[in-house]
């Protein structure tokens, strides 16, 4: 692809949409597949499911910075295509896995190659002006939202045909996405903005150390860490929690996650472009985190299945916090380090995914098993609310200390040391 061809957000949006749809397809049937392979209960399957996510995250933690640095050296396009091909192989392994161990092998491969969102974030940073950068990061959230409208619903319906069928469909969809990117996706990183690959910076510690020279990024990374960990109270637990508490089927789980995706897409793809400029980035962080915490609390205390749908509106409105935080952090660094920053985001998400799923799923498993001292499946949701409030306090302390006033008129501007 020629660099003279104008990059468009539409290309990266479609690529991410297909990618996320593939991820969403497998969620409703993963508990059933684990139970079939192990013969255990929902509570026990949740524990195994948490460790599957954690293993994937461990591999991504070590490999994502390498992918981010490679994208800064060779461009976004080749790295993105390699990532998509790896995901396709992963889904095929999951589809034909004869034992639980093979599920872990598939997740390891996906973790090594899982740089699609890292590179997509850098791609968006490449083609965005400073004042539009935070809104354009919402494209990633919108792709997540729409992908999780289609993916879980398709997965829930295909689950009626067998626990393996959704994985085969996800493999086909992801490999089609790879073909789409190969023929359609242009390069976004100009030659003059590329930098030499350095192993010193292409590792988790080196990436974070390099980025931490920016004081705002150092402080906000810790705030984001608590957000990402708390998110697994929902992300890693939803299928197990709703099966245990409301006896939902794969179809019901898929439909519910489709609704979550729809609301999330409305917020990220539309409302965010109005809310963040009006509130400003800093205030959007606080309001968003407050709504997140309230959503967690209400999820954990819900007594009827229909309540989960109503609470979803509050929870998804909290998603304005993520793009606002990314906009602040992205505005502190030069163009030739945006890939490294996105690699840092992915490394941070990987750390959270190493810690979050085992903690949240084990907490759910402990309080939902037959011999639990107190039966309370919503325990992980309450922990999520607490961690989100801690994140809000850390963000306020960091921004106040660095005298950052993110008003609408200087929205997305450079915020140096």
Coordinates of C-alpha atoms in Angstrom, one line a residue:
X1 CA 0.0 0.0 0.0
X2 CA 1.3 3.5 -0.8
X3 CA 1.6 6.0 1.9
X4 CA 0.2 8.5 -0.5
X5 CA -3.2 6.8 -0.1
X6 CA -5.1 8.7 2.5
X7 CA -5.6 6.7 5.7
X8 CA -9.1 6.7 7.0
X9 CA -10.6 5.9 10.4
X10 CA -13.2 3.8 8.6
X11 CA -10.5 1.2 7.6
X12 CA -9.2 0.6 11.1
X13 CA -12.8 0.7 12.5
X14 CA -13.9 -2.1 10.2
X15 CA -10.8 -4.1 10.9
X16 CA -11.3 -3.8 14.7
X17 CA -15.0 -4.5 14.4
X18 CA -14.5 -7.9 12.7
X19 CA -11.7 -8.7 15.2
X20 CA -13.9 -8.0 18.2
X21 CA -16.8 -9.8 16.8
X22 CA -14.6 -12.9 16.7
X23 CA -13.7 -12.4 20.3
X24 CA -17.3 -11.9 21.3
X25 CA -18.5 -15.0 19.6
X26 CA -16.7 -17.4 22.0
X27 CA -17.7 -15.7 25.3
X28 CA -21.2 -17.3 25.8
X29 CA -20.0 -20.8 25.2
X30 CA -16.7 -20.8 27.0
X31 CA -18.2 -21.9 30.4
X32 CA -19.9 -24.8 28.7
X33 CA -16.8 -25.9 26.8
X34 CA -14.7 -25.8 30.0
X35 CA -17.3 -27.9 31.8
X36 CA -17.4 -30.4 29.0
X37 CA -13.6 -30.8 29.1
X38 CA -13.3 -31.0 32.9
X39 CA -16.7 -32.3 34.1
X40 CA -16.8 -29.6 36.8
X41 CA -19.4 -27.1 38.1
X42 CA -19.9 -23.5 37.0
X43 CA -18.0 -22.3 40.0
X44 CA -15.0 -24.5 39.1
X45 CA -15.2 -23.6 35.4
X46 CA -15.0 -19.9 36.4
X47 CA -11.7 -20.6 38.1
X48 CA -10.3 -22.3 35.0
X49 CA -11.7 -19.5 32.8
X50 CA -9.9 -16.9 34.9
X51 CA -6.5 -18.6 34.5
X52 CA -7.0 -19.0 30.7
X53 CA -7.4 -15.2 30.5
X54 CA -4.4 -14.8 32.8
X55 CA -2.1 -17.0 30.7
X56 CA -3.0 -15.0 27.5
X57 CA -2.3 -11.8 29.4
X58 CA 1.2 -13.0 30.6
X59 CA 2.2 -13.7 27.0
X60 CA 0.8 -10.4 25.8
X61 CA 2.6 -8.5 28.6
X62 CA 6.0 -9.6 27.3
X63 CA 5.1 -9.5 23.5
X64 CA 2.9 -6.4 23.1
X65 CA 5.8 -3.9 23.7
X66 CA 7.8 -5.7 21.0
X67 CA 4.9 -5.4 18.6
X68 CA 4.4 -1.8 19.5
X69 CA 8.1 -1.0 18.9
X70 CA 8.1 -3.0 15.6
X71 CA 5.2 -0.9 14.5
X72 CA 7.2 2.2 15.2
X73 CA 10.0 0.8 13.1
X74 CA 8.3 -0.9 10.2
X75 CA 4.8 0.6 10.2
X76 CA 1.4 -0.4 11.6
X77 CA 0.1 -2.4 8.7
X78 CA 2.5 -5.5 8.8
X79 CA 2.2 -5.8 12.6
X80 CA -1.5 -5.7 12.5
X81 CA -1.8 -8.3 9.8
X82 CA 0.5 -10.7 11.7
X83 CA -1.6 -10.3 14.8
X84 CA -4.8 -11.1 13.0
X85 CA -3.3 -14.2 11.5
X86 CA -2.2 -15.4 14.9
X87 CA -5.7 -15.0 16.3
X88 CA -7.2 -17.1 13.5
X89 CA -4.8 -19.9 14.4
X90 CA -5.8 -19.6 18.0
X91 CA -9.5 -20.0 17.3
X92 CA -8.8 -23.2 15.3
X93 CA -6.9 -24.7 18.2
X94 CA -9.8 -23.8 20.6
X95 CA -12.3 -25.4 18.2
X96 CA -10.5 -28.7 18.1
X97 CA -9.0 -28.8 21.6
X98 CA -9.4 -32.4 23.1
X99 CA -8.3 -31.3 26.6
X100 CA -8.2 -28.2 28.8
X101 CA -4.4 -28.1 28.2
X102 CA -5.0 -27.4 24.5
X103 CA -7.1 -24.4 25.4
X104 CA -4.1 -23.0 27.2
X105 CA -1.9 -23.6 24.2
X106 CA -4.3 -21.6 22.0
X107 CA -4.3 -18.8 24.5
X108 CA -0.5 -18.7 24.5
X109 CA -0.4 -18.3 20.7
X110 CA -3.0 -15.6 20.8
X111 CA -1.1 -13.7 23.6
X112 CA 2.1 -13.8 21.6
X113 CA 0.4 -12.4 18.5
X114 CA -2.2 -10.2 20.2
X115 CA -1.1 -6.8 19.2
X116 CA -4.1 -5.7 17.0
X117 CA -5.4 -3.1 19.5
X118 CA -2.0 -1.9 20.4
X119 CA -1.3 -1.2 16.7
X120 CA -4.8 0.2 16.1
X121 CA -4.3 2.7 18.8
X122 CA -1.0 3.8 17.3
X123 CA -2.7 4.0 13.9
X124 CA -5.4 6.3 15.2
X125 CA -2.8 8.5 16.9
X126 CA -0.9 8.7 13.6
X127 CA -3.9 10.2 11.7
X128 CA -5.4 12.3 14.5
X129 CA -4.9 16.0 15.2
X130 CA -4.3 16.8 18.9
X131 CA -7.8 18.3 19.4
X132 CA -9.5 15.2 17.9
X133 CA -7.3 12.5 19.4
X134 CA -9.4 11.7 22.4
X135 CA -12.6 11.5 20.4
X136 CA -10.9 9.4 17.8
X137 CA -9.7 6.9 20.4
X138 CA -13.4 6.4 20.9
X139 CA -13.4 4.5 17.6
X140 CA -11.7 1.6 19.5
X141 CA -14.5 1.7 22.1
X142 CA -17.1 1.9 19.3
X143 CA -15.6 -1.2 17.6
X144 CA -15.7 -3.0 20.9
X145 CA -19.3 -2.0 21.4
X146 CA -20.5 -3.0 17.9
X147 CA -18.4 -6.2 17.9
X148 CA -20.0 -7.2 21.2
X149 CA -23.4 -6.6 19.8
X150 CA -22.9 -9.0 16.9
X151 CA -20.3 -11.4 18.5
X152 CA -22.1 -12.7 21.6
X153 CA -25.5 -12.9 19.9
X154 CA -24.0 -14.9 17.1
X155 CA -22.1 -17.0 19.6
X156 CA -25.2 -17.6 21.7
X157 CA -27.2 -18.7 18.7
X158 CA -24.4 -20.9 17.3
X159 CA -23.9 -22.4 20.8
X160 CA -27.2 -24.2 20.2
X161 CA -25.4 -26.2 17.5
X162 CA -22.6 -27.2 19.8
X163 CA -19.9 -25.7 22.0
X164 CA -17.3 -25.9 19.2
X165 CA -19.2 -24.3 16.4
X166 CA -18.7 -20.7 17.5
X167 CA -14.9 -21.1 17.6
X168 CA -14.9 -22.3 14.0
X169 CA -17.0 -19.3 13.0
X170 CA -14.7 -17.0 14.9
X171 CA -11.6 -18.5 13.1
X172 CA -13.3 -17.9 9.7
X173 CA -14.2 -14.4 10.6
X174 CA -10.8 -13.5 11.8
X175 CA -9.0 -14.9 8.8
X176 CA -11.4 -13.0 6.6
X177 CA -10.5 -9.9 8.6
X178 CA -6.8 -10.6 7.8
X179 CA -7.6 -10.8 4.1
X180 CA -9.5 -7.6 4.3
X181 CA -6.6 -5.8 5.9
X182 CA -4.1 -7.2 3.4
X183 CA -6.0 -5.8 0.5
X184 CA -7.6 -2.6 2.0
X185 CA -5.7 -1.3 5.0
X186 CA -3.2 1.5 4.0
X187 CA 0.0 2.3 6.0
X188 CA -0.4 5.3 8.4
X189 CA 3.1 5.9 9.8
X190 CA 5.2 8.1 7.6
X191 CA 8.9 7.2 7.0
X192 CA 10.1 10.3 8.7
X193 CA 8.2 9.4 11.9
X194 CA 9.7 5.9 12.2
X195 CA 12.4 5.1 14.7
X196 CA 15.1 2.5 15.1
X197 CA 14.0 -0.7 16.9
X198 CA 15.7 -1.0 20.4
X199 CA 15.4 -4.1 22.6
X200 CA 15.9 -1.8 25.6
X201 CA 12.6 -0.2 24.9
X202 CA 10.9 -3.2 23.3
X203 CA 10.2 -4.9 26.6
X204 CA 7.5 -4.3 29.3
X205 CA 9.9 -2.8 31.9
X206 CA 11.8 -0.7 29.3
X207 CA 8.6 0.6 27.7
X208 CA 7.1 1.7 31.1
X209 CA 10.4 3.1 32.3
X210 CA 10.7 5.1 29.0
X211 CA 7.2 6.4 29.3
X212 CA 7.4 7.2 33.0
X213 CA 9.7 10.1 32.3
X214 CA 6.5 11.9 31.6
X215 CA 5.1 12.6 35.0
X216 CA 1.4 12.6 34.0
X217 CA 1.7 9.2 32.3
X218 CA 3.5 7.7 35.4
X219 CA 0.7 8.8 37.7
X220 CA -2.2 8.0 35.4
X221 CA -0.9 4.5 34.5
X222 CA -1.5 3.5 38.1
X223 CA -5.0 4.9 38.0
X224 CA -5.6 3.0 34.8
X225 CA -4.3 -0.2 36.4
X226 CA -7.1 -0.1 39.0
X227 CA -9.7 0.5 36.3
X228 CA -8.4 -2.4 34.1
X229 CA -8.3 -4.8 37.1
X230 CA -11.8 -3.8 38.3
X231 CA -13.2 -4.3 34.7
X232 CA -12.6 -8.0 35.0
X233 CA -15.4 -8.2 37.6
X234 CA -17.6 -7.9 34.6
X235 CA -15.5 -8.9 31.6
X236 CA -14.2 -12.2 33.1
X237 CA -17.3 -13.0 35.2
X238 CA -20.4 -12.1 33.2
X239 CA -21.2 -15.5 31.8
X240 CA -20.4 -17.4 35.0
X241 CA -22.2 -14.9 37.2
X242 CA -25.4 -14.8 35.2
X243 CA -25.5 -18.6 34.8
X244 CA -25.1 -19.0 38.6
X245 CA -27.4 -16.2 39.7
X246 CA -30.1 -16.2 37.0
X247 CA -29.7 -19.6 35.4
X248 CA -29.1 -17.9 32.0
X249 CA -28.5 -20.1 28.9
X250 CA -25.8 -19.4 26.2
X251 CA -28.5 -17.7 24.1
X252 CA -29.5 -15.4 27.0
X253 CA -25.9 -14.6 27.8
X254 CA -25.3 -13.7 24.2
X255 CA -28.3 -11.4 23.9
X256 CA -27.4 -9.7 27.2
X257 CA -23.9 -9.0 26.0
X258 CA -25.3 -7.8 22.7
X259 CA -27.3 -5.2 24.6
X260 CA -24.2 -4.2 26.6
X261 CA -22.3 -3.8 23.3
X262 CA -25.1 -1.6 21.8
X263 CA -25.2 0.8 24.8
X264 CA -21.4 0.9 24.8
X265 CA -21.3 1.7 21.1
X266 CA -23.8 4.5 21.5
X267 CA -21.7 6.1 24.2
X268 CA -18.3 5.6 22.5
X269 CA -19.4 6.2 19.0
X270 CA -21.7 9.1 19.6
X271 CA -22.2 10.6 23.0
X272 CA -18.5 10.8 23.8
X273 CA -18.0 13.3 21.0
X274 CA -20.4 15.6 22.8
X275 CA -19.7 14.8 26.5
X276 CA -15.9 15.0 26.6
X277 CA -15.6 18.4 24.8
X278 CA -18.3 19.9 27.1
X279 CA -17.0 18.4 30.4
X280 CA -13.3 18.6 29.4
X281 CA -11.0 15.6 29.7
X282 CA -10.2 15.9 33.4
X283 CA -13.8 16.2 34.5
X284 CA -14.8 13.4 32.1
X285 CA -12.4 11.1 33.9
X286 CA -14.0 11.8 37.3
X287 CA -17.6 11.5 36.1
X288 CA -16.8 8.3 34.1
X289 CA -15.1 6.6 37.0
X290 CA -18.0 7.5 39.4
X291 CA -20.5 6.0 37.0
X292 CA -18.3 2.9 36.6
X293 CA -18.2 2.4 40.4
X294 CA -22.0 2.8 40.7
X295 CA -22.5 0.3 37.9
X296 CA -20.4 -2.3 39.6
X297 CA -22.2 -1.9 42.9
X298 CA -25.7 -2.2 41.3
X299 CA -24.6 -5.3 39.2
X300 CA -23.4 -7.0 42.4
X301 CA -26.7 -6.3 44.2
X302 CA -29.1 -7.2 41.4
X303 CA -31.7 -9.7 42.3
X304 CA -33.5 -10.2 39.0
X305 CA -32.1 -10.7 35.5
X306 CA -33.9 -7.7 34.0
X307 CA -32.0 -5.4 36.4
X308 CA -28.8 -6.3 34.6
X309 CA -30.1 -4.6 31.5
X310 CA -31.1 -1.4 33.3
X311 CA -27.8 -1.1 35.2
X312 CA -25.9 -1.5 31.9
X313 CA -26.9 2.1 30.9
X314 CA -25.1 3.5 34.0
X315 CA -22.1 1.2 33.6
X316 CA -21.6 2.0 29.9
X317 CA -21.8 5.8 30.5
X318 CA -18.7 5.3 32.7
X319 CA -16.8 4.4 29.5
X320 CA -16.1 8.1 28.8
X321 CA -13.3 7.9 31.3
X322 CA -11.0 5.7 29.1
X323 CA -10.7 7.9 26.0
X324 CA -10.3 10.9 28.2
X325 CA -7.4 9.4 30.1
X326 CA -5.9 8.2 26.8
X327 CA -6.3 11.6 25.3
X328 CA -4.4 13.3 28.2
X329 CA -1.6 10.7 28.1
X330 CA -1.3 10.7 24.3
X331 CA -0.9 14.5 24.3
X332 CA 2.3 14.3 26.3
X333 CA 4.5 12.5 23.8
X334 CA 5.8 13.0 20.2
X335 CA 4.4 11.2 17.1
X336 CA 7.3 8.7 16.9
X337 CA 6.5 7.4 20.4
X338 CA 2.8 6.8 20.0
X339 CA 3.3 3.2 19.1
X340 CA 5.3 2.8 22.3
X341 CA 2.6 4.4 24.3
X342 CA -0.1 2.1 22.9
X343 CA 2.2 -0.8 23.6
X344 CA 2.5 0.5 27.2
X345 CA -1.4 0.7 27.4
X346 CA -1.6 -2.9 26.2
X347 CA 1.2 -4.0 28.7
X348 CA -0.8 -2.3 31.5
X349 CA -4.0 -4.1 30.4
X350 CA -2.0 -7.3 30.3
X351 CA -0.8 -6.8 33.9
X352 CA -4.4 -6.2 34.9
X353 CA -5.5 -9.3 33.0
X354 CA -2.8 -11.3 34.7
X355 CA -4.1 -10.2 38.1
X356 CA -7.8 -9.4 37.5
X357 CA -9.4 -12.6 36.1
X358 CA -7.9 -15.0 38.7
X359 CA -8.8 -12.6 41.5
X360 CA -12.3 -11.8 40.3
X361 CA -13.1 -15.4 39.2
X362 CA -11.6 -17.0 42.2
X363 CA -13.6 -14.5 44.4
X364 CA -16.8 -15.5 42.5
X365 CA -15.9 -19.2 42.7
X366 CA -15.3 -19.0 46.5
X367 CA -18.6 -17.2 47.3
X368 CA -20.7 -19.3 44.8
X369 CA -19.6 -22.8 45.7
X370 CA -21.7 -25.1 47.8
X371 CA -19.6 -24.9 50.9
X372 CA -19.1 -21.1 50.8
X373 CA -19.2 -19.5 54.3
X374 CA -21.5 -16.8 52.8
X375 CA -23.3 -17.3 49.4
X376 CA -22.8 -14.1 47.5
X377 CA -21.9 -14.4 43.8
X378 CA -21.7 -10.6 43.4
X379 CA -18.6 -10.3 45.6
X380 CA -16.3 -9.6 42.6
X381 CA -18.6 -6.7 41.5
X382 CA -18.3 -5.0 44.9
X383 CA -14.5 -5.3 44.7
X384 CA -14.7 -3.7 41.2
X385 CA -16.5 -0.7 42.7
X386 CA -13.9 -0.3 45.4
X387 CA -11.0 -0.4 43.0
X388 CA -12.6 2.1 40.6
X389 CA -13.0 4.6 43.4
X390 CA -9.3 4.2 44.3
X391 CA -8.6 4.9 40.6
X392 CA -10.5 8.1 40.7
X393 CA -8.6 9.3 43.8
X394 CA -5.3 8.5 42.1
X395 CA -6.2 10.3 38.9
X396 CA -7.3 13.4 40.8
X397 CA -4.1 13.4 42.8
X398 CA -1.9 13.1 39.7
X399 CA -3.7 15.7 37.6
X400 CA -4.0 18.2 40.5
X401 CA -0.3 17.7 41.4
X402 CA 0.8 18.4 37.8
X403 CA -1.5 21.5 37.5
X404 CA -3.3 20.1 34.4
X405 CA -6.5 22.0 33.4
X406 CA -8.0 20.0 30.5
X407 CA -10.6 22.5 29.4
X408 CA -12.6 22.2 26.2
X409 CA -10.7 25.0 24.5
X410 CA -7.3 23.3 24.9
X411 CA -8.8 19.8 24.5
X412 CA -6.2 17.2 23.6
X413 CA -3.3 19.7 23.7
X414 CA 0.2 18.9 24.7
X415 CA 0.6 18.4 28.4
X416 CA 4.3 18.1 29.0
X417 CA 6.3 17.5 32.2

